[in-house]
PDB file of C-alpha atoms in Angstrom:
ATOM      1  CA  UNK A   1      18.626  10.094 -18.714  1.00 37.00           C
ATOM      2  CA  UNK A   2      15.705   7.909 -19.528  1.00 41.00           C
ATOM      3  CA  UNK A   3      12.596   7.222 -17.120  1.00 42.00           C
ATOM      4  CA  UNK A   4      14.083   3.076 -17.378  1.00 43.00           C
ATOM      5  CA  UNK A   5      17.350   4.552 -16.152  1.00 40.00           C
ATOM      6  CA  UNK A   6      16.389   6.626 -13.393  1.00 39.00           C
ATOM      7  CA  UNK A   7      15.142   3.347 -12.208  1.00 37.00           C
ATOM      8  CA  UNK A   8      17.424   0.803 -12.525  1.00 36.00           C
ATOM      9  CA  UNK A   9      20.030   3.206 -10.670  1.00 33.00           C
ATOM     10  CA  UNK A  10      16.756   3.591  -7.971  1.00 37.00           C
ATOM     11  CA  UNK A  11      16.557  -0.255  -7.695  1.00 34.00           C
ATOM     12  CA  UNK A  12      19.382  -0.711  -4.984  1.00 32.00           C
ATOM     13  CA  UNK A  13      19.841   2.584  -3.517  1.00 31.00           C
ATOM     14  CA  UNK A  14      16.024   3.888  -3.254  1.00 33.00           C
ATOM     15  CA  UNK A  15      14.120   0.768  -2.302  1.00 33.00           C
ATOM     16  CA  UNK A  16      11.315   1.923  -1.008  1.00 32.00           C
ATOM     17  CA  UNK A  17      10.339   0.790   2.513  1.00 30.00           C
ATOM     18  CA  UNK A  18      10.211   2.872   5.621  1.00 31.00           C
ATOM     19  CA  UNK A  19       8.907   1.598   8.602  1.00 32.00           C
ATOM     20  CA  UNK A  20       7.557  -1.182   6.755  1.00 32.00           C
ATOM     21  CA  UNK A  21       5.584   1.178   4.373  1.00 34.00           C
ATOM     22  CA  UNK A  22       5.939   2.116   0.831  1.00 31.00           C
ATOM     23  CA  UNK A  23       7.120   5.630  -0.077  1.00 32.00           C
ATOM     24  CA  UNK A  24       8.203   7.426  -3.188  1.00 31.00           C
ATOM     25  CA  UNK A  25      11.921   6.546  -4.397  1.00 30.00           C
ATOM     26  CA  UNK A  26      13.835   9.820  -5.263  1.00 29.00           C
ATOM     27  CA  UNK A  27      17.070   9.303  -7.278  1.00 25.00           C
ATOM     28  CA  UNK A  28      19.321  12.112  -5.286  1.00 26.00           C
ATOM     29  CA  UNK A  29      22.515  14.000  -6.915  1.00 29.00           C
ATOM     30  CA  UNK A  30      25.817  13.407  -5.158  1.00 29.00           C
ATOM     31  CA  UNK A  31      25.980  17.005  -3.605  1.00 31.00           C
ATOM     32  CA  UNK A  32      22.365  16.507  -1.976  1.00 29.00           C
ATOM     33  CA  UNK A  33      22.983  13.163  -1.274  1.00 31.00           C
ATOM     34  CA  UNK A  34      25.879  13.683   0.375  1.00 32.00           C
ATOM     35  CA  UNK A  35      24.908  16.699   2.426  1.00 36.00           C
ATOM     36  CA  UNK A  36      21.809  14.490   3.488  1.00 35.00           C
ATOM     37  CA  UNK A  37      24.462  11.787   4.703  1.00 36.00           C
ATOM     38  CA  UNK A  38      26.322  13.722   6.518  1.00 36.00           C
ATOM     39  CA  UNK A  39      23.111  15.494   8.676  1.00 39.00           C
ATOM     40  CA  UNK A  40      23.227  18.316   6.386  1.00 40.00           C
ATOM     41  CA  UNK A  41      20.497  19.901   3.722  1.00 39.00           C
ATOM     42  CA  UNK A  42      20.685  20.506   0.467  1.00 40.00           C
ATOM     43  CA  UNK A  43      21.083  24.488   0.458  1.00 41.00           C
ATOM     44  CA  UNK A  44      21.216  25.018   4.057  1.00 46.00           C
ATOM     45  CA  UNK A  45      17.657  26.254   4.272  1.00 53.00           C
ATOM     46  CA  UNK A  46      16.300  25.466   7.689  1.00 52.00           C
ATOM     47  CA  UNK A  47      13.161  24.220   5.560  1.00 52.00           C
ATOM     48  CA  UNK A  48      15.537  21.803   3.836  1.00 74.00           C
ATOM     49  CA  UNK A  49      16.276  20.081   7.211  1.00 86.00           C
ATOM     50  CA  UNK A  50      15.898  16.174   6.667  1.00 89.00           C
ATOM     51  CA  UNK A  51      14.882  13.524   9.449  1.00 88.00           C
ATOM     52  CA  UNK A  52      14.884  10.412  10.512  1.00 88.00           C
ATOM     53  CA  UNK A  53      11.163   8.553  10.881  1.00 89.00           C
ATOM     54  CA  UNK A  54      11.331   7.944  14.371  1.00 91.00           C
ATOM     55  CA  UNK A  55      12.116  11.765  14.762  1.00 92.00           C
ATOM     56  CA  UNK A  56       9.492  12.636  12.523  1.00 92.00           C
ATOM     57  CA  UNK A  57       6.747  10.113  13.860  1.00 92.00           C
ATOM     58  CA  UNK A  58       7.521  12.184  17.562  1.00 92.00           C
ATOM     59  CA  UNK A  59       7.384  15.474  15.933  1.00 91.00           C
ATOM     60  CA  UNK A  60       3.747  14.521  14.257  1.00 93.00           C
ATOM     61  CA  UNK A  61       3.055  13.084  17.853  1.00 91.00           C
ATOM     62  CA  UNK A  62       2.516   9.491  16.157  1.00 93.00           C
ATOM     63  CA  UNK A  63       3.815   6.489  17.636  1.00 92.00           C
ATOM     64  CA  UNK A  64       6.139   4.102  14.731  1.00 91.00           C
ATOM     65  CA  UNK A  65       3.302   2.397  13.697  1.00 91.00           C
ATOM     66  CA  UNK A  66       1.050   5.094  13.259  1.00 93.00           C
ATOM     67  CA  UNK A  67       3.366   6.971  11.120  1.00 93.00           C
ATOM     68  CA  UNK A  68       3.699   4.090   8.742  1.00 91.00           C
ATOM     69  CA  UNK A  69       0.246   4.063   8.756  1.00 93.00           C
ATOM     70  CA  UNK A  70       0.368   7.977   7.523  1.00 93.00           C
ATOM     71  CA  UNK A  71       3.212   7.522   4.827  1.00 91.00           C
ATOM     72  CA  UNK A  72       0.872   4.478   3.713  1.00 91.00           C
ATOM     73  CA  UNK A  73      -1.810   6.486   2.759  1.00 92.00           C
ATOM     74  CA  UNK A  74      -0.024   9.288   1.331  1.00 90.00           C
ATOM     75  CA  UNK A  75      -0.661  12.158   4.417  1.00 94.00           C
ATOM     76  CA  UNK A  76       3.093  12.125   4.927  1.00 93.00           C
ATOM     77  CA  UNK A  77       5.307  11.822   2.065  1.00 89.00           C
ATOM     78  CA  UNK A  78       9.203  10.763   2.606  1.00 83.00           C
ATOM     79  CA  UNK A  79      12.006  12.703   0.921  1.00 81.00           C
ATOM     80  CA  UNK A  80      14.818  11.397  -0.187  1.00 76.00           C
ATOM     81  CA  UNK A  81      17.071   8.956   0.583  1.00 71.00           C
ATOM     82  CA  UNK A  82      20.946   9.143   2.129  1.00 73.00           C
ATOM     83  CA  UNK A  83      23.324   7.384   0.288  1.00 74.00           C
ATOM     84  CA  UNK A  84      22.856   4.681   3.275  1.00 72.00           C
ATOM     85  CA  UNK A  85      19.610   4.254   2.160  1.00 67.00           C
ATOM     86  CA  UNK A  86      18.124   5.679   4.734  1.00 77.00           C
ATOM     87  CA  UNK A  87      14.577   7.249   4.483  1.00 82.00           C
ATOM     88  CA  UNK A  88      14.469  11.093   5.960  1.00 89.00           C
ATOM     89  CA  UNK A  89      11.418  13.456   5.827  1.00 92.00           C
ATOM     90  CA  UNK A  90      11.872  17.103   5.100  1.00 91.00           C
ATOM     91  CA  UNK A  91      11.307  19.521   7.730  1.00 90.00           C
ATOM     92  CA  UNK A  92       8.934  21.460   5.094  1.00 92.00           C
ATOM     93  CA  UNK A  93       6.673  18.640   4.695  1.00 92.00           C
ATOM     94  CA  UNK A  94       6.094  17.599   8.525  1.00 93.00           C
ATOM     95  CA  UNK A  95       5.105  21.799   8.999  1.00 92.00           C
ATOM     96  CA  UNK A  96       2.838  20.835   5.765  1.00 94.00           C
ATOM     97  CA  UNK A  97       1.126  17.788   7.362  1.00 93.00           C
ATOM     98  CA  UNK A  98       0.613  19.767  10.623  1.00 91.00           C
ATOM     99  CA  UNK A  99      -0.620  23.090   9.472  1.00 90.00           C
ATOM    100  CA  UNK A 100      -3.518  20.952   7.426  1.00 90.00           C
ATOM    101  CA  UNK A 101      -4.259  18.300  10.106  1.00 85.00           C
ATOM    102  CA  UNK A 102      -6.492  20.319  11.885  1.00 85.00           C
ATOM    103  CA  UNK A 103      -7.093  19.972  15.933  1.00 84.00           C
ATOM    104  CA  UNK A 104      -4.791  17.776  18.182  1.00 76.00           C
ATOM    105  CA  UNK A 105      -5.040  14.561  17.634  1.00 88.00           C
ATOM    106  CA  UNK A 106      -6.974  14.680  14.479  1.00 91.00           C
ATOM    107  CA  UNK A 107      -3.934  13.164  12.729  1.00 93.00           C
ATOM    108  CA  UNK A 108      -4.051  10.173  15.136  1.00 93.00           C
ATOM    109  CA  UNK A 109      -7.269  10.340  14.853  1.00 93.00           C
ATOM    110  CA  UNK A 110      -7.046   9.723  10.812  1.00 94.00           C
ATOM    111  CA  UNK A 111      -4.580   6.930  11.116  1.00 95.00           C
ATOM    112  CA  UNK A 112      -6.322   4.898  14.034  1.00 96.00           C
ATOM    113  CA  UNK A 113      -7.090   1.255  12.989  1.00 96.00           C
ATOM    114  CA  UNK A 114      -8.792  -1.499  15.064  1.00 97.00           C
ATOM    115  CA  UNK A 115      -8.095  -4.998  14.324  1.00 96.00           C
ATOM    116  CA  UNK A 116     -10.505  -7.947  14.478  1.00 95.00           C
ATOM    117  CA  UNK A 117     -14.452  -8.356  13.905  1.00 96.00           C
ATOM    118  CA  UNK A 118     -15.017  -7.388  17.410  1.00 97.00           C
ATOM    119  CA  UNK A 119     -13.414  -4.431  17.996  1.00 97.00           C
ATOM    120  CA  UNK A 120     -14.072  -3.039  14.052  1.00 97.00           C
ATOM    121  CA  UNK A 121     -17.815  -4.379  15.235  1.00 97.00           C
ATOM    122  CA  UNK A 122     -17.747  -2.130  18.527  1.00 97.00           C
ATOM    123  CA  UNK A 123     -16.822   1.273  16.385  1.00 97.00           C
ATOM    124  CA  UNK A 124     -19.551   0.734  14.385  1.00 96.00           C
ATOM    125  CA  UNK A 125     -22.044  -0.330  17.101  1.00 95.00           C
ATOM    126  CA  UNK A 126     -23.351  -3.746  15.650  1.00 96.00           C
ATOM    127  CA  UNK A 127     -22.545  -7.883  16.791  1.00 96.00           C
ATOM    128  CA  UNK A 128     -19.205  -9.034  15.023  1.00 96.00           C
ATOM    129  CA  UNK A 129     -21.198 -11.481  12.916  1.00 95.00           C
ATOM    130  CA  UNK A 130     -22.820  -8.498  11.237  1.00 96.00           C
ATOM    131  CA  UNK A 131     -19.665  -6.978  10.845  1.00 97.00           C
ATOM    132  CA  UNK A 132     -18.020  -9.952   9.665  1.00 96.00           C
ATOM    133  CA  UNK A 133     -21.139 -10.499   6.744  1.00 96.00           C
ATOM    134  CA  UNK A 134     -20.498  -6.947   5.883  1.00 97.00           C
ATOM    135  CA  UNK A 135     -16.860  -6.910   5.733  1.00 97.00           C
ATOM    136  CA  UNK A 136     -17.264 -10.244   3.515  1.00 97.00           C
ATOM    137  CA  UNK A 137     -19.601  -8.482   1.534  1.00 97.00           C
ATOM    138  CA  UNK A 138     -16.914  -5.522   0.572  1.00 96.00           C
ATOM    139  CA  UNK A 139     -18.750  -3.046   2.667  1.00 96.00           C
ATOM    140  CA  UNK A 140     -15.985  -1.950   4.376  1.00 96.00           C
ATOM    141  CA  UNK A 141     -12.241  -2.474   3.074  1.00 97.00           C
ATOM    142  CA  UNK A 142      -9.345  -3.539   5.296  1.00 97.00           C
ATOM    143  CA  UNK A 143      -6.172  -1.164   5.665  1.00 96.00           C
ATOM    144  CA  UNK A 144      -3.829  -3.391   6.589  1.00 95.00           C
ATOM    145  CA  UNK A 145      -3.425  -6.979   8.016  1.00 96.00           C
ATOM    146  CA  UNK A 146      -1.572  -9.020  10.705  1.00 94.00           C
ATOM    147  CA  UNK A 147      -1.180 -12.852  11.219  1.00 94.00           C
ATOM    148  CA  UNK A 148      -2.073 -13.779  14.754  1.00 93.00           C
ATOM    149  CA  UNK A 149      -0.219 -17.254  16.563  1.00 91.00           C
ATOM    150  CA  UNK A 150      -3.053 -19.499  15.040  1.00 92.00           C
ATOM    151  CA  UNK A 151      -1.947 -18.245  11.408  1.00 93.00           C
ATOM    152  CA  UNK A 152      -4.771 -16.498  10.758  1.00 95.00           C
ATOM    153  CA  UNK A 153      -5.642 -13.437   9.235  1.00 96.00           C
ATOM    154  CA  UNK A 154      -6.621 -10.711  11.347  1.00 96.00           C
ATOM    155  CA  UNK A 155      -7.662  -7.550   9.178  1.00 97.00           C
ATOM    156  CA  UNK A 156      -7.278  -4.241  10.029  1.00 97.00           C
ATOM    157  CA  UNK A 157      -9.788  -1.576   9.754  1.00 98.00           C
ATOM    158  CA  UNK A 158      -9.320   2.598   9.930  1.00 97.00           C
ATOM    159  CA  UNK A 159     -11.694   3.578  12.791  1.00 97.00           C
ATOM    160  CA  UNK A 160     -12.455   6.668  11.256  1.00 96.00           C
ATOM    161  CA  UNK A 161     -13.807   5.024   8.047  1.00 97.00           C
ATOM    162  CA  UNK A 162     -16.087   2.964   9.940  1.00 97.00           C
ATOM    163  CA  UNK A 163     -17.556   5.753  11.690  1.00 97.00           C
ATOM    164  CA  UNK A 164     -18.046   7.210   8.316  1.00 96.00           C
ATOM    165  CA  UNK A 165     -19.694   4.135   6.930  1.00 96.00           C
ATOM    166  CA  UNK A 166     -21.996   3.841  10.162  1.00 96.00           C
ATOM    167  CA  UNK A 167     -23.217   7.353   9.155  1.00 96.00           C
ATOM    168  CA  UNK A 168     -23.171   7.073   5.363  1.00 95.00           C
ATOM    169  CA  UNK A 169     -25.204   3.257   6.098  1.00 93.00           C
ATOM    170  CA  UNK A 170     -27.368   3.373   8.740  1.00 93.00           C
ATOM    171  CA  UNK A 171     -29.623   0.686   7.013  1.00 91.00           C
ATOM    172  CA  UNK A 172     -26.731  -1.893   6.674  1.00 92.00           C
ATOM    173  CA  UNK A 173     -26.359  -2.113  10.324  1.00 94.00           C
ATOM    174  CA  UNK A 174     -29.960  -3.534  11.218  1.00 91.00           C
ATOM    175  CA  UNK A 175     -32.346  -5.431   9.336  1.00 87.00           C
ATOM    176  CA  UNK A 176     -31.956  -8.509   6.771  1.00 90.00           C
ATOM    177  CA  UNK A 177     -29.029  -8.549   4.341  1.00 91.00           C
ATOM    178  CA  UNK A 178     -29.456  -7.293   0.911  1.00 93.00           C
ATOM    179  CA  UNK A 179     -30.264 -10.381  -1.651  1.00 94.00           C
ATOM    180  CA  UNK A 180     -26.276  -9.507  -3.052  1.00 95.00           C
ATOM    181  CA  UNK A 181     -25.093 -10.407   0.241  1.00 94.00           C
ATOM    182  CA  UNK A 182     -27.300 -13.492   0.426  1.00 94.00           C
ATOM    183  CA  UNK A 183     -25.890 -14.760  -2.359  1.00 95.00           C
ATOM    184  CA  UNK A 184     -22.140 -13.896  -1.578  1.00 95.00           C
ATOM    185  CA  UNK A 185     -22.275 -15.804   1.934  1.00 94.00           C
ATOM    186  CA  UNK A 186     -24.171 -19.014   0.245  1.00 94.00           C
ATOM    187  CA  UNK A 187     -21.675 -19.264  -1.839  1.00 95.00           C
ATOM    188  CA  UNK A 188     -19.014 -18.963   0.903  1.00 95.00           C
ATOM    189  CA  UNK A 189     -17.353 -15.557  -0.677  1.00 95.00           C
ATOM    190  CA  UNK A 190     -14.695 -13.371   1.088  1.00 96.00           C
ATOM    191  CA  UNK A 191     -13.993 -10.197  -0.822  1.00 97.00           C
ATOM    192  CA  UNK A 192     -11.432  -8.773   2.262  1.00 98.00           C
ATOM    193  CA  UNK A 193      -8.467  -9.896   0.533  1.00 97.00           C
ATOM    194  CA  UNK A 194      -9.589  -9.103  -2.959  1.00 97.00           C
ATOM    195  CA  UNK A 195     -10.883  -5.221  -1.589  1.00 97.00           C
ATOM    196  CA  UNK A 196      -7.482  -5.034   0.423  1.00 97.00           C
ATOM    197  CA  UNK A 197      -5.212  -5.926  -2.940  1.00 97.00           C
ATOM    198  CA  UNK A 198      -7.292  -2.990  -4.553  1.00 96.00           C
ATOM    199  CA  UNK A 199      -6.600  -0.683  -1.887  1.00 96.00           C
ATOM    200  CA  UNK A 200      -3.186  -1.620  -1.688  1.00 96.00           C
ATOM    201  CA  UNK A 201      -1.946  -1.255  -5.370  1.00 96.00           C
ATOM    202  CA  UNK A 202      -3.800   2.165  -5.407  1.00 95.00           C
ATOM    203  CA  UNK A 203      -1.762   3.107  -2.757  1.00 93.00           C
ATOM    204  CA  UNK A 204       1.662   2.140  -4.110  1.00 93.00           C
ATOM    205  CA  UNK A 205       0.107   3.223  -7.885  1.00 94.00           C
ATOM    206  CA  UNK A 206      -0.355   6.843  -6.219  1.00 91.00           C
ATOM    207  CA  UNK A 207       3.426   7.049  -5.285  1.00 85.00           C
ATOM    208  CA  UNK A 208       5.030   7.036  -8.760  1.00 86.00           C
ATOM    209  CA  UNK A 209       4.390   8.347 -11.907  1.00 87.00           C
ATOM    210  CA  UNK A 210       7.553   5.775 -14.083  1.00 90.00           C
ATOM    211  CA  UNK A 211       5.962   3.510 -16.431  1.00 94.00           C
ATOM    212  CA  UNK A 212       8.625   0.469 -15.499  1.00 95.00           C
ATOM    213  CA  UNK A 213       7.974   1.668 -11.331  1.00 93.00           C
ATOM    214  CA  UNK A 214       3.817   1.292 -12.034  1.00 95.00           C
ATOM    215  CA  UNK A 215       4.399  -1.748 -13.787  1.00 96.00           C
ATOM    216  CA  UNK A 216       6.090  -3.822 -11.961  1.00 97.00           C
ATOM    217  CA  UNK A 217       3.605  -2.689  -8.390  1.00 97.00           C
ATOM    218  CA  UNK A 218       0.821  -3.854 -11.027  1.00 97.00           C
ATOM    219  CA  UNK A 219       3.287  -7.212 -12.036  1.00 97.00           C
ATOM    220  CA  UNK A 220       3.897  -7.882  -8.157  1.00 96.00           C
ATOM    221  CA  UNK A 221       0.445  -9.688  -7.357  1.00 96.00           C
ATOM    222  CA  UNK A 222      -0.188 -11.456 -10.480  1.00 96.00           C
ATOM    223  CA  UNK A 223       0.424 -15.336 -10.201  1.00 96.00           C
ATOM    224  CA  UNK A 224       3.773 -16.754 -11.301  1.00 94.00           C
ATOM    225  CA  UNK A 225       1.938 -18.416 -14.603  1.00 95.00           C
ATOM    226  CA  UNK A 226       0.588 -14.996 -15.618  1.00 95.00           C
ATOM    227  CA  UNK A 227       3.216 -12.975 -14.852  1.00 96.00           C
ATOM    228  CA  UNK A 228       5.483 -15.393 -17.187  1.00 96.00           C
ATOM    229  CA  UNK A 229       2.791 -15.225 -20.357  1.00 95.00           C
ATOM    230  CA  UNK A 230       2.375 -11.448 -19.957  1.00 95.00           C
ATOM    231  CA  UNK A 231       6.383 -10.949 -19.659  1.00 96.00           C
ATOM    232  CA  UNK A 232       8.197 -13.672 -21.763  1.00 95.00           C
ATOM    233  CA  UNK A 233      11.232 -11.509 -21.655  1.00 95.00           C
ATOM    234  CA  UNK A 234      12.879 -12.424 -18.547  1.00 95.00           C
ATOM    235  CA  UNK A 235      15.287  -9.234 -18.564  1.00 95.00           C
ATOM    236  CA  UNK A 236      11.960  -7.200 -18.512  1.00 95.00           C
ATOM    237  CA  UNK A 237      11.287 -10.394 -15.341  1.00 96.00           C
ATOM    238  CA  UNK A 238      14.465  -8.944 -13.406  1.00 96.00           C
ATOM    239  CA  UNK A 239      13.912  -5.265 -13.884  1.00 95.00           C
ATOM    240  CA  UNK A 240       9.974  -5.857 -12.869  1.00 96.00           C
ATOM    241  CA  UNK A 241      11.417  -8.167  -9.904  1.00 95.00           C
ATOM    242  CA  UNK A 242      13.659  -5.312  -8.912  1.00 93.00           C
ATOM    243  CA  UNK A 243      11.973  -2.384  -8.651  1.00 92.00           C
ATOM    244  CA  UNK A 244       8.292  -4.457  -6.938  1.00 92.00           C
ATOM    245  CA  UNK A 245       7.237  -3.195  -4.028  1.00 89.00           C
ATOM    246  CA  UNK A 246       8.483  -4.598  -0.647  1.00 86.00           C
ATOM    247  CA  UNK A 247       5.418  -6.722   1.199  1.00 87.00           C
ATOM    248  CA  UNK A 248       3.653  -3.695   2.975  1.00 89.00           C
ATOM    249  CA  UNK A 249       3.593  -2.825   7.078  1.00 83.00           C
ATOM    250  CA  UNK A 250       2.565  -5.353   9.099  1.00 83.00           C
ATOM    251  CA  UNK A 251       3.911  -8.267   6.852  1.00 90.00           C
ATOM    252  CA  UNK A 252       5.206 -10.955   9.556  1.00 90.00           C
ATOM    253  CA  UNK A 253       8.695 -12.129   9.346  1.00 88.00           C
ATOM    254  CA  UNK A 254       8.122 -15.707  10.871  1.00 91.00           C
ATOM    255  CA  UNK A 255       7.921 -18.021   7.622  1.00 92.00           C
ATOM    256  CA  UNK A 256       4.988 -19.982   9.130  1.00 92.00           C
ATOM    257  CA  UNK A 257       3.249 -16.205   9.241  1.00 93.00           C
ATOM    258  CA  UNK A 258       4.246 -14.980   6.609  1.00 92.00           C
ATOM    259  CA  UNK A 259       3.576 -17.941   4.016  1.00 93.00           C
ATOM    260  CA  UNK A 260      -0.013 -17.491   5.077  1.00 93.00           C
ATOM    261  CA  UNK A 261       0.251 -13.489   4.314  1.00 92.00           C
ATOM    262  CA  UNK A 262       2.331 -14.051   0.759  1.00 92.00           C
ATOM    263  CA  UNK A 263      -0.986 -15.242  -0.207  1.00 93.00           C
ATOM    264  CA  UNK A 264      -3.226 -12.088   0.381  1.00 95.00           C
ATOM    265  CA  UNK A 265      -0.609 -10.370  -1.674  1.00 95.00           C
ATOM    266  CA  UNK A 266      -1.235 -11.951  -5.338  1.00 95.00           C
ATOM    267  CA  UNK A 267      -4.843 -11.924  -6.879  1.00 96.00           C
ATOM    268  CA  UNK A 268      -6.994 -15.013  -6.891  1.00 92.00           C
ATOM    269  CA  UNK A 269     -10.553 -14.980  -8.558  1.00 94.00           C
ATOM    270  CA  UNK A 270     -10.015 -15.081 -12.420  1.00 95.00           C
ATOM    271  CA  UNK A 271     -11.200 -11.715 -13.208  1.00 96.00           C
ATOM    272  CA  UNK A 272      -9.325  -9.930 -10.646  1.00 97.00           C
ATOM    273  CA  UNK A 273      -6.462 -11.653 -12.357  1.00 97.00           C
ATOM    274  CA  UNK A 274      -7.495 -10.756 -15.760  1.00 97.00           C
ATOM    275  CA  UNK A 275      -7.781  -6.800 -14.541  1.00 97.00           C
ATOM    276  CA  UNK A 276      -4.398  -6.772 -13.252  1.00 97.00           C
ATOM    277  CA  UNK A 277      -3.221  -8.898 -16.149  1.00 97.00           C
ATOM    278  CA  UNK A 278      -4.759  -6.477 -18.546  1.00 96.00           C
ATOM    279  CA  UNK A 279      -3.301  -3.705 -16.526  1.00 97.00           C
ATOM    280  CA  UNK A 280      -0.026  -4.790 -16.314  1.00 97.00           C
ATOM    281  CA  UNK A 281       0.280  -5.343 -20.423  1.00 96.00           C
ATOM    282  CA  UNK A 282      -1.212  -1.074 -21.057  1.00 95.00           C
ATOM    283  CA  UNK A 283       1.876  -0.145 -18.709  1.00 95.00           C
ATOM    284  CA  UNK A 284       4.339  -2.121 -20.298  1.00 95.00           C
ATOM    285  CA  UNK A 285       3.132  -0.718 -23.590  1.00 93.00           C
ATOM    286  CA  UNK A 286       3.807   2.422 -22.332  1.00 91.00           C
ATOM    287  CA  UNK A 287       7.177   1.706 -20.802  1.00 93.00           C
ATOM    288  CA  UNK A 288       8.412   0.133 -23.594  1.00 90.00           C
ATOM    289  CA  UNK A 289       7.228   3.123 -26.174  1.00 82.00           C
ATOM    290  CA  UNK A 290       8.910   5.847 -23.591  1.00 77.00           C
ATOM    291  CA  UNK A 291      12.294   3.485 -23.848  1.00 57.00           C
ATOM    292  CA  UNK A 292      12.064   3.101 -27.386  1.00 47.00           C
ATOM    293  CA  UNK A 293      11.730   6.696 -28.024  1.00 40.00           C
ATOM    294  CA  UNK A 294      14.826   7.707 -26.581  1.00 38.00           C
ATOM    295  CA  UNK A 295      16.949   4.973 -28.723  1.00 38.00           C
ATOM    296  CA  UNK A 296      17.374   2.391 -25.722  1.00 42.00           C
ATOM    297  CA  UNK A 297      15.880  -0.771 -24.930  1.00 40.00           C
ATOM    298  CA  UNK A 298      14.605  -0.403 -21.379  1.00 44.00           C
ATOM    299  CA  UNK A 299      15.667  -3.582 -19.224  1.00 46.00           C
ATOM    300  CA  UNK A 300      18.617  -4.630 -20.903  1.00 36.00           C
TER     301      UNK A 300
END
């Protein structure tokens, strides 16, 4: 079975959102599938045990959201899926996560985010306009998002990454701004979204290694126009459409919210568009050799 067919047959049964977040897809056999289905494991190896993410998030000691926040980032990686669709984590890997996550509440400690200028400003121990130039600037990159009742953005921020950059930094927190930033906030410049796309297709990059999988993540936040030149074949359009990432935790499900967050989820300045544009044709090279190869044409 090709890499293209694993995931087409991955497209409806191993979407890949849990909790919101993105997670590996894992194309099951029928026996493991099934035994997963039914509450079962696959050789009846205590190890082998599969749960549920609420189950898991309790055994970690994480609340929902915080466990998102750790399958996000890679610290806990799902399993597979039941034949429901359901995403369940295997017993071996929650023993992984907590024999390397150190003290209590270090893993807590590793997924805590703070949301706003003012409280991202307080961990950091400078004024929110400081932390607001800085964060502007691409000091600091956002984890996540949220759209508040005013439809705005409201970014989020790792706490423990701002401690880190308060004691990698010490000079960006006092003083003048650098002549870079100068220049950045005469000319009006917000790099949060921009730094947050990075960070976010890294992520989802990390989770897969199929060529049509890291394509279409790469396809997902180019601009309609772009994505149509780079991709004139709209069956390679469908397959890239159906195996894109869903919009990541946090995404709001009011349409007045989340119209305003569709937009922090395709690129904007030119360049960033030409890097993901660029991007996006090297893995379709590559997923169209690896189809080729085996004697079948990929997406059709």
């Amino acid at each position: 079975m090709t890499q293209m067919g694993t995931a087409l047959r991955q497209t409806a049964a191993d979407g890949a959102l849990v909790d919101g977040a993105l997670v590996d897809g894992a194309l099951v056999d029928g026996a493991v599938a099934a035994g997963t289905a039914a509450g079962g494991t696959a050789a009846g190896d205590a190890t082998d045990v599969l749960v549920g993410g609420v189950q898991a998030a309790g055994e970690l000691g994480l609340s929902r959201s915080e466990f998102a926040r750790a399958v996000q980032l890679g610290i806990v990686r799902a399993g597979p899926r039941t034949l429901s669709g359901t995403v369940r984590y295997a017993r071996a890997e929650l023993d992984r996560v907590r024999s390397v996550a150190g003290p209590p509440g270090a893993l807590r400690e590793r997924v805590e985010t703070v949301a706003g200028a003012q409280a991202a400003a307080e961990v950091v121990g400078v004024g929110p306009s400081r932390f607001t130039r800085l964060a502007r600037c691409g000091h600091v990159t956002p984890v996540g998002y949220r759209i508040n009742r005013y439809r705005a953005v409201v970014w989020l921020y790792l706490s423990a990454e701002l401690r880190n950059f308060a004691v990698r930094e010490p000079g960006m927190l006092r003083g003048i701004a650098p002549p870079a930033d100068r220049e950045l906030m005469a000319a009006k410049a917000d790099l949060r979204p921009r730094m947050w796309r990075g960070r976010h297709v890294g992520l989802l990059l990390r989770r897969t290694a199929d060529p049509w999988e890291r394509a279409a993540v790469l396809a997902s936040v180019l601009p309609e126009g772009e994505l149509l030149e780079a991709v004139p074949d709209p069956a390679e359009r469908i397959v890239l459409a159906a195996l894109g990432p869903p919009p990541p935790y946090g995404h709001p499900q009011v349409p007045a919210a989340a119209a305003v967050a569709t937009v922090l989820l395709t690129a904007g300045p030119p360049d960033e568009v030409h890097w993901y544009r660029t991007s996006l044709d090297f893995a379709l090279a590559g997923a169209r050799g690896q189809s080729k190869s085996t004697g079948e044409r990929g997406p059709t």
